[in-house]
Structures are given as structure tokens and as C-alpha cells.
Amino acid sequence: MTQDYGDIADLVAADITAGRLRPGQQLPTQRRFARDHGIAVSTASRVYSELVRRGLVVGEVGRGTFVRTAEPATDALAEPARATVDLELNFPILPGQTELLTSGIEGLLRPDALAAALRPATVRGTSEAREATAALLARPHWVPVPEDVLFAGNGRQALAAALAALAKPGERLGVDALTYPVMKTIAGRLGVTLVPLAMDAHGVEPAALRTAGVRAVYLQPTLHNPLGITMPQRRRTELADLLTELDIVAIEDMVNGFLDPTATPIAAMAPDHTVVVDSLTKRLAPGLTAGFLVGPRRLASDLSSALRSGGWTATAFPLAAATRWITSGAVATIVQAKVDDAQARQRMAADRLAGMTVTANPRAYHLWWSLPAPWRAETFVSAAARRGIAVTPAAAFTVGSSQAPNAIRLALASPPIEVLDQALETLAELANSNPDDTDHE
């Protein structure tokens, strides 16, 4: 009887779950797998494709197929890591920040102010919140009109609302070939198909967008996650012109942009074809935050409806607190401290990882590390986890069935700087060792 490829995939999945196939272990070639199981090579190919779809294995160009470290990488950035040192998520909270934020909202605890903050909020917030947010988001050649500002509970909710407003289930969204994993998850939940767009050293290639046939596009022009790329002005202008020509709307993610406020947003050049998304999560902290959307007037109704129907509207108390922090100058003070902190951490990383193939922007809170041979990303992630350090493999950022580069992303913001220093030293020592020596640790 001919075996179904799904049944065979179930058997391999059971071996992975039981630990008989270990994280980072290489599977046989498809031809060898077919011979061992008495099946056609085409059936073996379907088995491997099914395992990739389930997030159990990952293919690496020129290397083969390997068992992933644990759960599917699309969820790897959803919650803080269980490891002792979290280099997966970037949530910088600096010394002294809590005291500054506490003093900024003391007035909100007065009975009259608190009573106002306890009322239901709308997607448009308050006039004070819109004015403060417009000033916060302003960049060279772009100052949002306060009346165009809408509010979500956080940046991820703002992204979800923007995508829900711009693309229906079954439609196509263009994204970088390596993109923010949460956007992958959001698109999957909304039934939107992601189309990977070719990139070069400056970001998305305009030619790739021109031929993609997409309904909308998701862009991170400033301090791209995970690569750290900041598009030069010429590329931004090319993309802005193309958005207008093709009548495509871009979701411009500016969440990391506070670390480089000198860049002109694409929204400044294509205001009628851009929805800007930002938040306070990284500027301040994830525990008490707000998300922002700024789009063209013609999309205001769709964006507002998406926020309300998705349950993504900001609540009044965090929005009132955020407004006070912005207007008091607390946000500006913390942002400047984080700009300095990010640069200090990048200098430390450059020193500890000297001689490694690292792509990093000196302003970013993350870096991209192409691992040295014979290390593979999944094996390295597993070995790092055994040392109490959580890092993210390239597969988490790879779109669709694209082959994942042999690389990892390091998020530098979360641990105390002295802990980060030790973790980087440990990772450098690991990269200089032989993977075979770590297999049975």
C-alpha cells in the first residue's frame, strides 16, 4: 500500500517531539529519505515541505534540511524568552526611568483627572492626545496633522488594524524577504498572503515592488528589523513615487525610528499612499503603552472601523498617561537616554564580536550575525540556549518557503549592560568553538 506523505510526516514529527531527532540535527537528503522509506522522491519532497509548513524543520541553502530548535519560529518573538539572558526581544528599560514616569503622572491620580481617564476612549482619543502625539511623531519634512492621528492599544494592534483596513482575506501584502515576525503572524490570522520582495543593501528594491502584484506593502525604512538597514533618501523617494504610480498603500513601520529621528518618512513624499504606524512601547516600556496610526483622510473611516472591530482601540488611562509623559518632556528625556544606550551597546557588540560577519547600524538596538562555518543557525540557537542565552534564528524572519540565511539576530536592549557584555563574550566563544564539541553538553 502506498504511504501518504502526511502519514510519513507525522512519523518524523513524532521523532522530533520525542527527542529522537534533536534540534539542529540534519535530515537525510530527499533522495536518501525516499530510498530508506521505499517511496518516490516526489513523495519525499512533499514530506519535507509538510515538515517545513509545520515549522518543525528548516532548509538552508547549500546545506540541507535541519530540525528546528523548538516551537515554530513565527511565535519566537511573541513573549519574553525563558532563558536567563533574553537576546530575542528588545524592550529597553533604563535605570531611573521608572522614577521619571512616576512623577509624570502624579497629577493623573487626582479624583477629577482620574475620573476623566476612566471613561471609555475612542479611536481618536482626545484633542490633547492628538496634539501631543503629532508633535512626538514629527520628522524632517513631515509633521502629522493632529486630526489624522488614531490610537491603538500598542504598536502590534496598530499594525493589525492597518493591515485589516488595507487588505481583505486572500489579498497579497508585499513585505521584505526578511521581515518582522509579528507581521507574519498578523497576516496569517487575517488570511492575507505575504509576498517576499527582493532586497539589497538599501532595503526593498523598487523593481521587486513594481512586479509583485500586491494590494499593499509593509515597509520598515528606518532601522529595519532584523537587518538594521536605514534606507537612503533616494530609495525612499523611488518607493514613494512608485506607491503613487501603482496606487499601492504602504504601512510604514516607524517603531524603531525614534532611535534615528533624522530620517524623512516615506509619508512625507507619498502622504496619500502611506499609513504610518508607531508606538510608545520601545520609547518607554511595554507594560503601559499606546499605538499610533496616521493615514490619509480617504482611509480614516476604514482604519477607524478596523480598530473598533478588532478590539484594538486604546484605553483611556494609558492614553492619558502617555499624553502627560509626552507633554512633560519625560518621553524626550528617556528617548535621548535610549539613543545613547543603543549606541553604547552597539560599540560593546562590535568589540565582543570583532572578526565576525556582523551587519549592524550604530543607532539600532539589534544586529544581524552571519554565523561562521561549520555552525548552522538552528544548532547555534540550541547551543546558546543551553548556556542560558536566547537568540533568534534567521528562519523567524524569513517569509514563506524562502530559504533562511545561516544567521541570527541579536536583540541588545533587554538585559543590563554588564549582563549583555558577558552574554556577548559567551556567544563569541561559542562561535569560535566546534559544534560537534557542544552536541552532548
GROMACS .gro file of C-alpha atoms in nm:
model
  441
    1MET     CA    1   0.000   0.000   0.000
    2THR     CA    2   0.132   0.344  -0.093
    3GLN     CA    3   0.206   0.557   0.213
    4ASP     CA    4   0.052   0.903   0.230
    5TYR     CA    5   0.309   1.181   0.262
    6GLY     CA    6   0.114   1.324   0.559
    7ASP     CA    7   0.141   0.995   0.749
    8ILE     CA    8   0.515   0.986   0.691
    9ALA     CA    9   0.546   1.348   0.803
   10ASP     CA   10   0.357   1.252   1.121
   11LEU     CA   11   0.617   0.983   1.193
   12VAL     CA   12   0.905   1.228   1.152
   13ALA     CA   13   0.720   1.484   1.364
   14ALA     CA   14   0.680   1.224   1.639
   15ASP     CA   15   1.056   1.158   1.632
   16ILE     CA   16   1.120   1.531   1.671
   17THR     CA   17   0.871   1.564   1.958
   18ALA     CA   18   1.016   1.261   2.137
   19GLY     CA   19   1.372   1.391   2.101
   20ARG     CA   20   1.488   1.109   1.876
   21LEU     CA   21   1.567   1.381   1.622
   22ARG     CA   22   1.743   1.660   1.809
   23PRO     CA   23   1.736   2.037   1.744
   24GLY     CA   24   1.990   2.124   1.479
   25GLN     CA   25   2.018   1.765   1.352
   26GLN     CA   26   2.038   1.729   0.975
   27LEU     CA   27   1.782   1.513   0.794
   28PRO     CA   28   1.900   1.290   0.509
   29THR     CA   29   1.877   1.415   0.154
   30GLN     CA   30   1.537   1.371  -0.003
   31ARG     CA   31   1.673   1.102  -0.232
   32ARG     CA   32   1.821   0.909   0.064
   33PHE     CA   33   1.498   0.959   0.264
   34ALA     CA   34   1.295   0.822  -0.029
   35ARG     CA   35   1.519   0.517  -0.057
   36ASP     CA   36   1.509   0.448   0.319
   37HIS     CA   37   1.129   0.468   0.327
   38GLY     CA   38   1.058   0.296  -0.003
   39ILE     CA   39   0.880   0.597  -0.151
   40ALA     CA   40   0.919   0.816  -0.459
   41VAL     CA   41   1.149   1.117  -0.442
   42SER     CA   42   0.848   1.336  -0.523
   43THR     CA   43   0.671   1.198  -0.213
   44ALA     CA   44   0.981   1.263  -0.001
   45SER     CA   45   0.979   1.621  -0.129
   46ARG     CA   46   0.617   1.660  -0.014
   47VAL     CA   47   0.707   1.517   0.328
   48TYR     CA   48   0.985   1.774   0.371
   49SER     CA   49   0.759   2.054   0.251
   50GLU     CA   50   0.496   1.949   0.505
   51LEU     CA   51   0.753   1.949   0.786
   52VAL     CA   52   0.863   2.299   0.684
   53ARG     CA   53   0.500   2.412   0.679
   54ARG     CA   54   0.452   2.282   1.034
   55GLY     CA   55   0.758   2.474   1.148
   56LEU     CA   56   0.944   2.159   1.252
   57VAL     CA   57   1.238   2.181   1.012
   58VAL     CA   58   1.413   2.450   0.816
   59GLY     CA   59   1.600   2.434   0.486
   60GLU     CA   60   1.934   2.611   0.449
   61VAL     CA   61   2.073   2.689   0.105
   62GLY     CA   62   2.357   2.459   0.010
   63ARG     CA   63   2.345   2.280   0.346
   64GLY     CA   64   2.029   2.073   0.369
   65THR     CA   65   1.730   2.039   0.599
   66PHE     CA   66   1.762   2.065   0.977
   67VAL     CA   67   1.540   2.015   1.280
   68ARG     CA   68   1.438   2.346   1.432
   69THR     CA   69   1.530   2.438   1.787
   70ALA     CA   70   1.179   2.411   1.937
   71GLU     CA   71   0.847   2.574   1.860
   72PRO     CA   72   0.787   2.733   1.517
   73ALA     CA   73   0.994   3.048   1.482
   74THR     CA   74   0.695   3.262   1.384
   75ASP     CA   75   0.598   3.264   1.752
   76ALA     CA   76   0.951   3.307   1.882
   77LEU     CA   77   0.913   3.679   1.937
   78ALA     CA   78   0.568   3.675   2.089
   79GLU     CA   79   0.665   3.661   2.457
   80PRO     CA   80   0.981   3.708   2.665
   81ALA     CA   81   1.224   3.420   2.645
   82ARG     CA   82   1.252   3.166   2.926
   83ALA     CA   83   1.632   3.181   2.907
   84THR     CA   84   1.835   3.364   3.170
   85VAL     CA   85   1.953   3.624   2.917
   86ASP     CA   86   1.692   3.740   2.664
   87LEU     CA   87   1.852   3.850   2.337
   88GLU     CA   88   1.531   3.780   2.143
   89LEU     CA   89   1.315   4.078   2.243
   90ASN     CA   90   1.406   4.447   2.251
   91PHE     CA   91   1.235   4.620   2.542
   92PRO     CA   92   1.485   4.866   2.690
   93ILE     CA   93   1.402   4.994   3.040
   94LEU     CA   94   1.678   5.217   3.174
   95PRO     CA   95   1.780   5.297   3.532
   96GLY     CA   96   1.587   5.598   3.662
   97GLN     CA   97   1.315   5.565   3.402
   98THR     CA   98   1.052   5.444   3.649
   99GLU     CA   99   1.101   5.741   3.880
  100LEU     CA  100   1.071   5.983   3.590
  101LEU     CA  101   0.748   5.823   3.468
  102THR     CA  102   0.603   5.815   3.818
  103SER     CA  103   0.648   6.188   3.865
  104GLY     CA  104   0.496   6.249   3.522
  105ILE     CA  105   0.157   6.105   3.613
  106GLU     CA  106   0.114   6.217   3.973
  107GLY     CA  107  -0.146   6.471   3.861
  108LEU     CA  108  -0.345   6.193   3.693
  109LEU     CA  109  -0.423   6.044   4.033
  110ARG     CA  110  -0.633   6.341   4.140
  111PRO     CA  111  -1.000   6.236   4.158
  112ASP     CA  112  -1.113   6.471   3.881
  113ALA     CA  113  -0.832   6.373   3.642
  114LEU     CA  114  -0.871   6.004   3.721
  115ALA     CA  115  -1.246   6.021   3.663
  116ALA     CA  116  -1.185   6.152   3.311
  117ALA     CA  117  -0.923   5.882   3.243
  118LEU     CA  118  -1.164   5.607   3.347
  119ARG     CA  119  -1.418   5.690   3.078
  120PRO     CA  120  -1.426   5.488   2.753
  121ALA     CA  121  -1.179   5.602   2.489
  122THR     CA  122  -1.243   5.639   2.117
  123VAL     CA  123  -1.008   5.566   1.830
  124ARG     CA  124  -0.946   5.941   1.804
  125GLY     CA  125  -0.852   5.981   2.169
  126THR     CA  126  -0.862   6.336   2.300
  127SER     CA  127  -0.757   6.660   2.135
  128GLU     CA  128  -0.469   6.685   2.385
  129ALA     CA  129  -0.353   6.334   2.296
  130ARG     CA  130  -0.368   6.406   1.924
  131GLU     CA  131  -0.171   6.730   1.959
  132ALA     CA  132   0.094   6.566   2.177
  133THR     CA  133   0.129   6.262   1.952
  134ALA     CA  134   0.156   6.468   1.635
  135ALA     CA  135   0.443   6.661   1.790
  136LEU     CA  136   0.609   6.339   1.908
  137LEU     CA  137   0.594   6.175   1.565
  138ALA     CA  138   0.714   6.479   1.367
  139ARG     CA  139   1.020   6.421   1.148
  140PRO     CA  140   1.211   6.627   0.892
  141HIS     CA  141   0.965   6.744   0.624
  142TRP     CA  142   0.678   6.558   0.791
  143VAL     CA  143   0.455   6.685   1.070
  144PRO     CA  144   0.131   6.489   1.113
  145VAL     CA  145  -0.195   6.679   1.124
  146PRO     CA  146  -0.336   6.611   1.474
  147GLU     CA  147  -0.680   6.537   1.335
  148ASP     CA  148  -0.531   6.247   1.135
  149VAL     CA  149  -0.392   6.066   1.442
  150LEU     CA  150  -0.570   5.748   1.557
  151PHE     CA  151  -0.490   5.538   1.865
  152ALA     CA  152  -0.447   5.166   1.932
  153GLY     CA  153  -0.354   4.981   2.248
  154ASN     CA  154   0.002   4.919   2.125
  155GLY     CA  155   0.211   4.902   1.809
  156ARG     CA  156   0.117   4.545   1.721
  157GLN     CA  157  -0.251   4.633   1.740
  158ALA     CA  158  -0.187   4.934   1.521
  159LEU     CA  159  -0.018   4.710   1.263
  160ALA     CA  160  -0.307   4.465   1.274
  161ALA     CA  161  -0.561   4.745   1.224
  162ALA     CA  162  -0.365   4.894   0.935
  163LEU     CA  163  -0.342   4.559   0.757
  164ALA     CA  164  -0.709   4.477   0.822
  165ALA     CA  165  -0.809   4.811   0.673
  166LEU     CA  166  -0.592   4.775   0.363
  167ALA     CA  167  -0.619   4.408   0.262
  168LYS     CA  168  -0.902   4.158   0.259
  169PRO     CA  169  -0.855   3.783   0.322
  170GLY     CA  170  -0.689   3.627   0.021
  171GLU     CA  171  -0.526   3.951  -0.097
  172ARG     CA  172  -0.150   3.998  -0.116
  173LEU     CA  173   0.080   4.209   0.101
  174GLY     CA  174   0.435   4.282  -0.011
  175VAL     CA  175   0.699   4.253   0.263
  176ASP     CA  176   1.076   4.245   0.286
  177ALA     CA  177   1.219   3.899   0.217
  178LEU     CA  178   1.331   3.917   0.581
  179THR     CA  179   1.063   4.087   0.787
  180TYR     CA  180   0.922   4.147   1.135
  181PRO     CA  181   0.788   3.809   1.257
  182VAL     CA  182   0.480   3.958   1.422
  183MET     CA  183   0.364   4.088   1.084
  184LYS     CA  184   0.387   3.732   0.954
  185THR     CA  185   0.160   3.617   1.235
  186ILE     CA  186  -0.087   3.904   1.188
  187ALA     CA  187  -0.114   3.837   0.815
  188GLY     CA  188  -0.173   3.468   0.879
  189ARG     CA  189  -0.453   3.544   1.124
  190LEU     CA  190  -0.618   3.783   0.879
  191GLY     CA  191  -0.583   3.546   0.584
  192VAL     CA  192  -0.355   3.783   0.392
  193THR     CA  193  -0.088   3.628   0.169
  194LEU     CA  194   0.265   3.761   0.217
  195VAL     CA  195   0.477   3.819  -0.093
  196PRO     CA  196   0.851   3.844  -0.022
  197LEU     CA  197   1.021   4.134  -0.201
  198ALA     CA  198   1.386   4.121  -0.301
  199MET     CA  199   1.619   4.343  -0.100
  200ASP     CA  200   1.960   4.494  -0.146
  201ALA     CA  201   2.187   4.690   0.087
  202HIS     CA  202   1.937   4.980   0.085
  203GLY     CA  203   1.620   4.782   0.157
  204VAL     CA  204   1.335   4.677  -0.072
  205GLU     CA  205   1.422   4.701  -0.439
  206PRO     CA  206   1.171   4.918  -0.630
  207ALA     CA  207   1.174   4.676  -0.923
  208ALA     CA  208   1.054   4.399  -0.692
  209LEU     CA  209   0.758   4.608  -0.579
  210ARG     CA  210   0.670   4.701  -0.935
  211THR     CA  211   0.623   4.339  -1.040
  212ALA     CA  212   0.482   4.194  -0.715
  213GLY     CA  213   0.112   4.244  -0.788
  214VAL     CA  214   0.028   4.329  -0.426
  215ARG     CA  215  -0.264   4.511  -0.265
  216ALA     CA  216  -0.040   4.691  -0.013
  217VAL     CA  217   0.318   4.680   0.115
  218TYR     CA  218   0.474   4.673   0.461
  219LEU     CA  219   0.797   4.873   0.492
  220GLN     CA  220   1.050   4.946   0.768
  221PRO     CA  221   1.257   5.225   0.614
  222THR     CA  222   1.439   5.321   0.936
  223LEU     CA  223   1.643   5.068   1.135
  224HIS     CA  224   1.488   4.768   0.964
  225ASN     CA  225   1.417   4.468   1.183
  226PRO     CA  226   1.617   4.240   1.163
  227LEU     CA  227   1.884   4.386   0.932
  228GLY     CA  228   1.922   4.736   1.077
  229ILE     CA  229   1.907   4.897   0.732
  230THR     CA  230   1.808   5.263   0.708
  231MET     CA  231   1.702   5.350   0.354
  232PRO     CA  232   1.886   5.640   0.195
  233GLN     CA  233   1.675   5.931   0.077
  234ARG     CA  234   1.700   5.834  -0.288
  235ARG     CA  235   1.547   5.490  -0.222
  236ARG     CA  236   1.267   5.644  -0.016
  237THR     CA  237   1.188   5.882  -0.299
  238GLU     CA  238   1.185   5.600  -0.555
  239LEU     CA  239   0.946   5.395  -0.344
  240ALA     CA  240   0.722   5.694  -0.274
  241ASP     CA  241   0.693   5.767  -0.645
  242LEU     CA  242   0.615   5.401  -0.714
  243LEU     CA  243   0.342   5.388  -0.449
  244THR     CA  244   0.168   5.675  -0.620
  245GLU     CA  245   0.220   5.535  -0.970
  246LEU     CA  246   0.088   5.188  -0.882
  247ASP     CA  247  -0.178   5.318  -0.639
  248ILE     CA  248  -0.042   5.095  -0.360
  249VAL     CA  249  -0.066   5.192   0.006
  250ALA     CA  250   0.236   5.132   0.230
  251ILE     CA  251   0.226   5.055   0.600
  252GLU     CA  252   0.532   5.248   0.717
  253ASP     CA  253   0.654   5.100   1.046
  254MET     CA  254   0.836   5.368   1.244
  255VAL     CA  255   0.851   5.185   1.578
  256ASN     CA  256   1.233   5.175   1.576
  257GLY     CA  257   1.260   5.515   1.411
  258PHE     CA  258   1.284   5.708   1.739
  259LEU     CA  259   1.647   5.597   1.757
  260ASP     CA  260   1.718   5.785   1.432
  261PRO     CA  261   1.484   6.087   1.415
  262THR     CA  262   1.674   6.249   1.128
  263ALA     CA  263   1.528   6.028   0.852
  264THR     CA  264   1.243   6.169   0.642
  265PRO     CA  265   0.946   5.929   0.636
  266ILE     CA  266   0.811   5.798   0.307
  267ALA     CA  267   0.483   5.950   0.426
  268ALA     CA  268   0.631   6.294   0.364
  269MET     CA  269   0.661   6.215  -0.009
  270ALA     CA  270   0.354   5.994  -0.057
  271PRO     CA  271   0.107   6.119   0.206
  272ASP     CA  272  -0.197   5.983   0.024
  273HIS     CA  273  -0.044   5.634  -0.007
  274THR     CA  274   0.109   5.578   0.335
  275VAL     CA  275  -0.019   5.472   0.676
  276VAL     CA  276   0.238   5.540   0.948
  277VAL     CA  277   0.242   5.306   1.247
  278ASP     CA  278   0.431   5.384   1.568
  279SER     CA  279   0.403   5.332   1.943
  280LEU     CA  280   0.547   5.412   2.284
  281THR     CA  281   0.643   5.051   2.356
  282LYS     CA  282   1.015   5.082   2.284
  283ARG     CA  283   1.036   5.452   2.364
  284LEU     CA  284   0.906   5.382   2.713
  285ALA     CA  285   0.810   5.026   2.811
  286PRO     CA  286   0.570   4.750   2.703
  287GLY     CA  287   0.374   4.748   3.028
  288LEU     CA  288   0.197   5.080   2.978
  289THR     CA  289   0.193   5.196   2.618
  290ALA     CA  290  -0.012   5.325   2.324
  291GLY     CA  291  -0.006   5.266   1.949
  292PHE     CA  292  -0.047   5.533   1.681
  293LEU     CA  293  -0.171   5.538   1.322
  294VAL     CA  294  -0.152   5.830   1.083
  295GLY     CA  295  -0.307   5.778   0.741
  296PRO     CA  296  -0.463   5.974   0.458
  297ARG     CA  297  -0.809   6.117   0.511
  298ARG     CA  298  -0.956   5.886   0.247
  299LEU     CA  299  -0.865   5.585   0.466
  300ALA     CA  300  -0.964   5.732   0.803
  301SER     CA  301  -1.300   5.557   0.812
  302ASP     CA  302  -1.152   5.217   0.718
  303LEU     CA  303  -0.874   5.250   0.976
  304SER     CA  304  -1.116   5.357   1.247
  305SER     CA  305  -1.351   5.069   1.169
  306ALA     CA  306  -1.065   4.820   1.178
  307LEU     CA  307  -0.953   4.946   1.519
  308ARG     CA  308  -1.302   4.920   1.663
  309SER     CA  309  -1.396   4.584   1.511
  310GLY     CA  310  -1.067   4.424   1.610
  311GLY     CA  311  -1.094   4.546   1.970
  312TRP     CA  312  -0.766   4.731   1.922
  313THR     CA  313  -0.872   5.076   2.049
  314ALA     CA  314  -0.650   5.234   2.314
  315THR     CA  315  -0.791   5.257   2.665
  316ALA     CA  316  -0.826   5.595   2.831
  317PHE     CA  317  -0.591   5.568   3.129
  318PRO     CA  318  -0.276   5.465   2.935
  319LEU     CA  319  -0.357   5.728   2.673
  320ALA     CA  320  -0.396   5.999   2.938
  321ALA     CA  321  -0.070   5.889   3.099
  322ALA     CA  322   0.109   5.888   2.763
  323THR     CA  323  -0.015   6.239   2.689
  324ARG     CA  324   0.125   6.365   3.018
  325TRP     CA  325   0.458   6.194   2.964
  326ILE     CA  326   0.489   6.344   2.617
  327THR     CA  327   0.392   6.698   2.715
  328SER     CA  328   0.603   6.697   3.033
  329GLY     CA  329   0.918   6.614   2.838
  330ALA     CA  330   0.962   6.275   3.008
  331VAL     CA  331   0.942   6.089   2.678
  332ALA     CA  332   1.203   6.313   2.516
  333THR     CA  333   1.439   6.264   2.811
  334ILE     CA  334   1.402   5.886   2.804
  335VAL     CA  335   1.436   5.871   2.426
  336GLN     CA  336   1.765   6.060   2.435
  337ALA     CA  337   1.894   5.826   2.705
  338LYS     CA  338   1.796   5.526   2.490
  339VAL     CA  339   1.963   5.673   2.182
  340ASP     CA  340   2.286   5.694   2.384
  341ASP     CA  341   2.232   5.349   2.536
  342ALA     CA  342   2.176   5.183   2.198
  343GLN     CA  343   2.499   5.328   2.063
  344ALA     CA  344   2.692   5.214   2.371
  345ARG     CA  345   2.556   4.861   2.332
  346GLN     CA  346   2.647   4.855   1.963
  347ARG     CA  347   3.003   4.959   2.048
  348MET     CA  348   3.020   4.679   2.303
  349ALA     CA  349   2.887   4.427   2.049
  350ALA     CA  350   3.137   4.543   1.787
  351ASP     CA  351   3.418   4.486   2.036
  352ARG     CA  352   3.299   4.146   2.157
  353LEU     CA  353   3.215   4.017   1.808
  354ALA     CA  354   3.521   4.160   1.636
  355GLY     CA  355   3.620   3.946   1.339
  356MET     CA  356   3.267   3.810   1.295
  357THR     CA  357   3.043   3.887   0.995
  358VAL     CA  358   2.801   4.128   1.158
  359THR     CA  359   2.561   4.373   0.994
  360ALA     CA  360   2.473   4.650   1.236
  361ASN     CA  361   2.356   5.008   1.241
  362PRO     CA  362   2.532   5.204   1.518
  363ARG     CA  363   2.195   5.352   1.622
  364ALA     CA  364   1.998   5.026   1.641
  365TYR     CA  365   1.917   4.805   1.937
  366HIS     CA  366   1.976   4.489   1.731
  367LEU     CA  367   2.227   4.334   1.492
  368TRP     CA  368   2.239   4.061   1.228
  369TRP     CA  369   2.511   3.797   1.262
  370SER     CA  370   2.603   3.567   0.971
  371LEU     CA  371   2.747   3.267   1.152
  372PRO     CA  372   3.087   3.119   1.073
  373ALA     CA  373   3.121   2.769   0.932
  374PRO     CA  374   3.060   2.499   1.036
  375TRP     CA  375   2.787   2.645   1.258
  376ARG     CA  376   2.425   2.638   1.141
  377ALA     CA  377   2.171   2.882   1.278
  378GLU     CA  378   1.943   2.625   1.439
  379THR     CA  379   2.234   2.442   1.601
  380PHE     CA  380   2.382   2.767   1.731
  381VAL     CA  381   2.048   2.879   1.878
  382SER     CA  382   2.019   2.548   2.059
  383ALA     CA  383   2.376   2.565   2.192
  384ALA     CA  384   2.322   2.924   2.309
  385ALA     CA  385   2.003   2.821   2.489
  386ARG     CA  386   2.197   2.556   2.681
  387ARG     CA  387   2.411   2.842   2.807
  388GLY     CA  388   2.104   3.036   2.917
  389ILE     CA  389   2.102   3.281   2.624
  390ALA     CA  390   1.802   3.318   2.394
  391VAL     CA  391   1.874   3.438   2.038
  392THR     CA  392   1.661   3.433   1.723
  393PRO     CA  393   1.741   3.230   1.409
  394ALA     CA  394   1.701   3.381   1.064
  395ALA     CA  395   1.409   3.145   0.995
  396ALA     CA  396   1.191   3.358   1.226
  397PHE     CA  397   1.220   3.647   0.981
  398THR     CA  398   1.206   3.452   0.654
  399VAL     CA  399   0.886   3.479   0.451
  400GLY     CA  400   0.709   3.177   0.300
  401SER     CA  401   0.919   2.892   0.171
  402SER     CA  402   1.226   3.108   0.114
  403GLN     CA  403   1.550   2.953   0.232
  404ALA     CA  404   1.667   3.102   0.561
  405PRO     CA  405   2.015   3.254   0.569
  406ASN     CA  406   2.266   3.100   0.807
  407ALA     CA  407   2.233   3.388   1.051
  408ILE     CA  408   2.083   3.501   1.380
  409ARG     CA  409   1.951   3.828   1.515
  410LEU     CA  410   2.071   3.958   1.850
  411ALA     CA  411   1.845   4.199   2.040
  412LEU     CA  412   2.071   4.407   2.262
  413ALA     CA  413   1.827   4.613   2.466
  414SER     CA  414   1.670   4.397   2.735
  415PRO     CA  415   1.949   4.273   2.969
  416PRO     CA  416   2.151   4.504   3.194
  417ILE     CA  417   2.459   4.616   3.008
  418GLU     CA  418   2.701   4.415   3.220
  419VAL     CA  419   2.491   4.101   3.159
  420LEU     CA  420   2.490   4.178   2.787
  421ASP     CA  421   2.867   4.209   2.791
  422GLN     CA  422   2.908   3.863   2.943
  423ALA     CA  423   2.649   3.711   2.707
  424LEU     CA  424   2.824   3.851   2.400
  425GLU     CA  425   3.156   3.715   2.522
  426THR     CA  426   2.996   3.373   2.572
  427LEU     CA  427   2.841   3.377   2.223
  428ALA     CA  428   3.172   3.478   2.065
  429GLU     CA  429   3.347   3.189   2.239
  430LEU     CA  430   3.071   2.956   2.123
  431ALA     CA  431   3.103   3.073   1.761
  432ASN     CA  432   3.477   3.006   1.774
  433SER     CA  433   3.424   2.650   1.901
  434ASN     CA  434   3.333   2.335   1.711
  435PRO     CA  435   2.961   2.246   1.702
  436ASP     CA  436   3.047   1.879   1.747
  437ASP     CA  437   3.201   1.962   2.086
  438THR     CA  438   2.870   2.104   2.209
  439ASP     CA  439   2.637   1.823   2.098
  440HIS     CA  440   2.629   1.640   2.430
  441GLU     CA  441   2.652   1.928   2.677
   0.00000   0.00000   0.00000
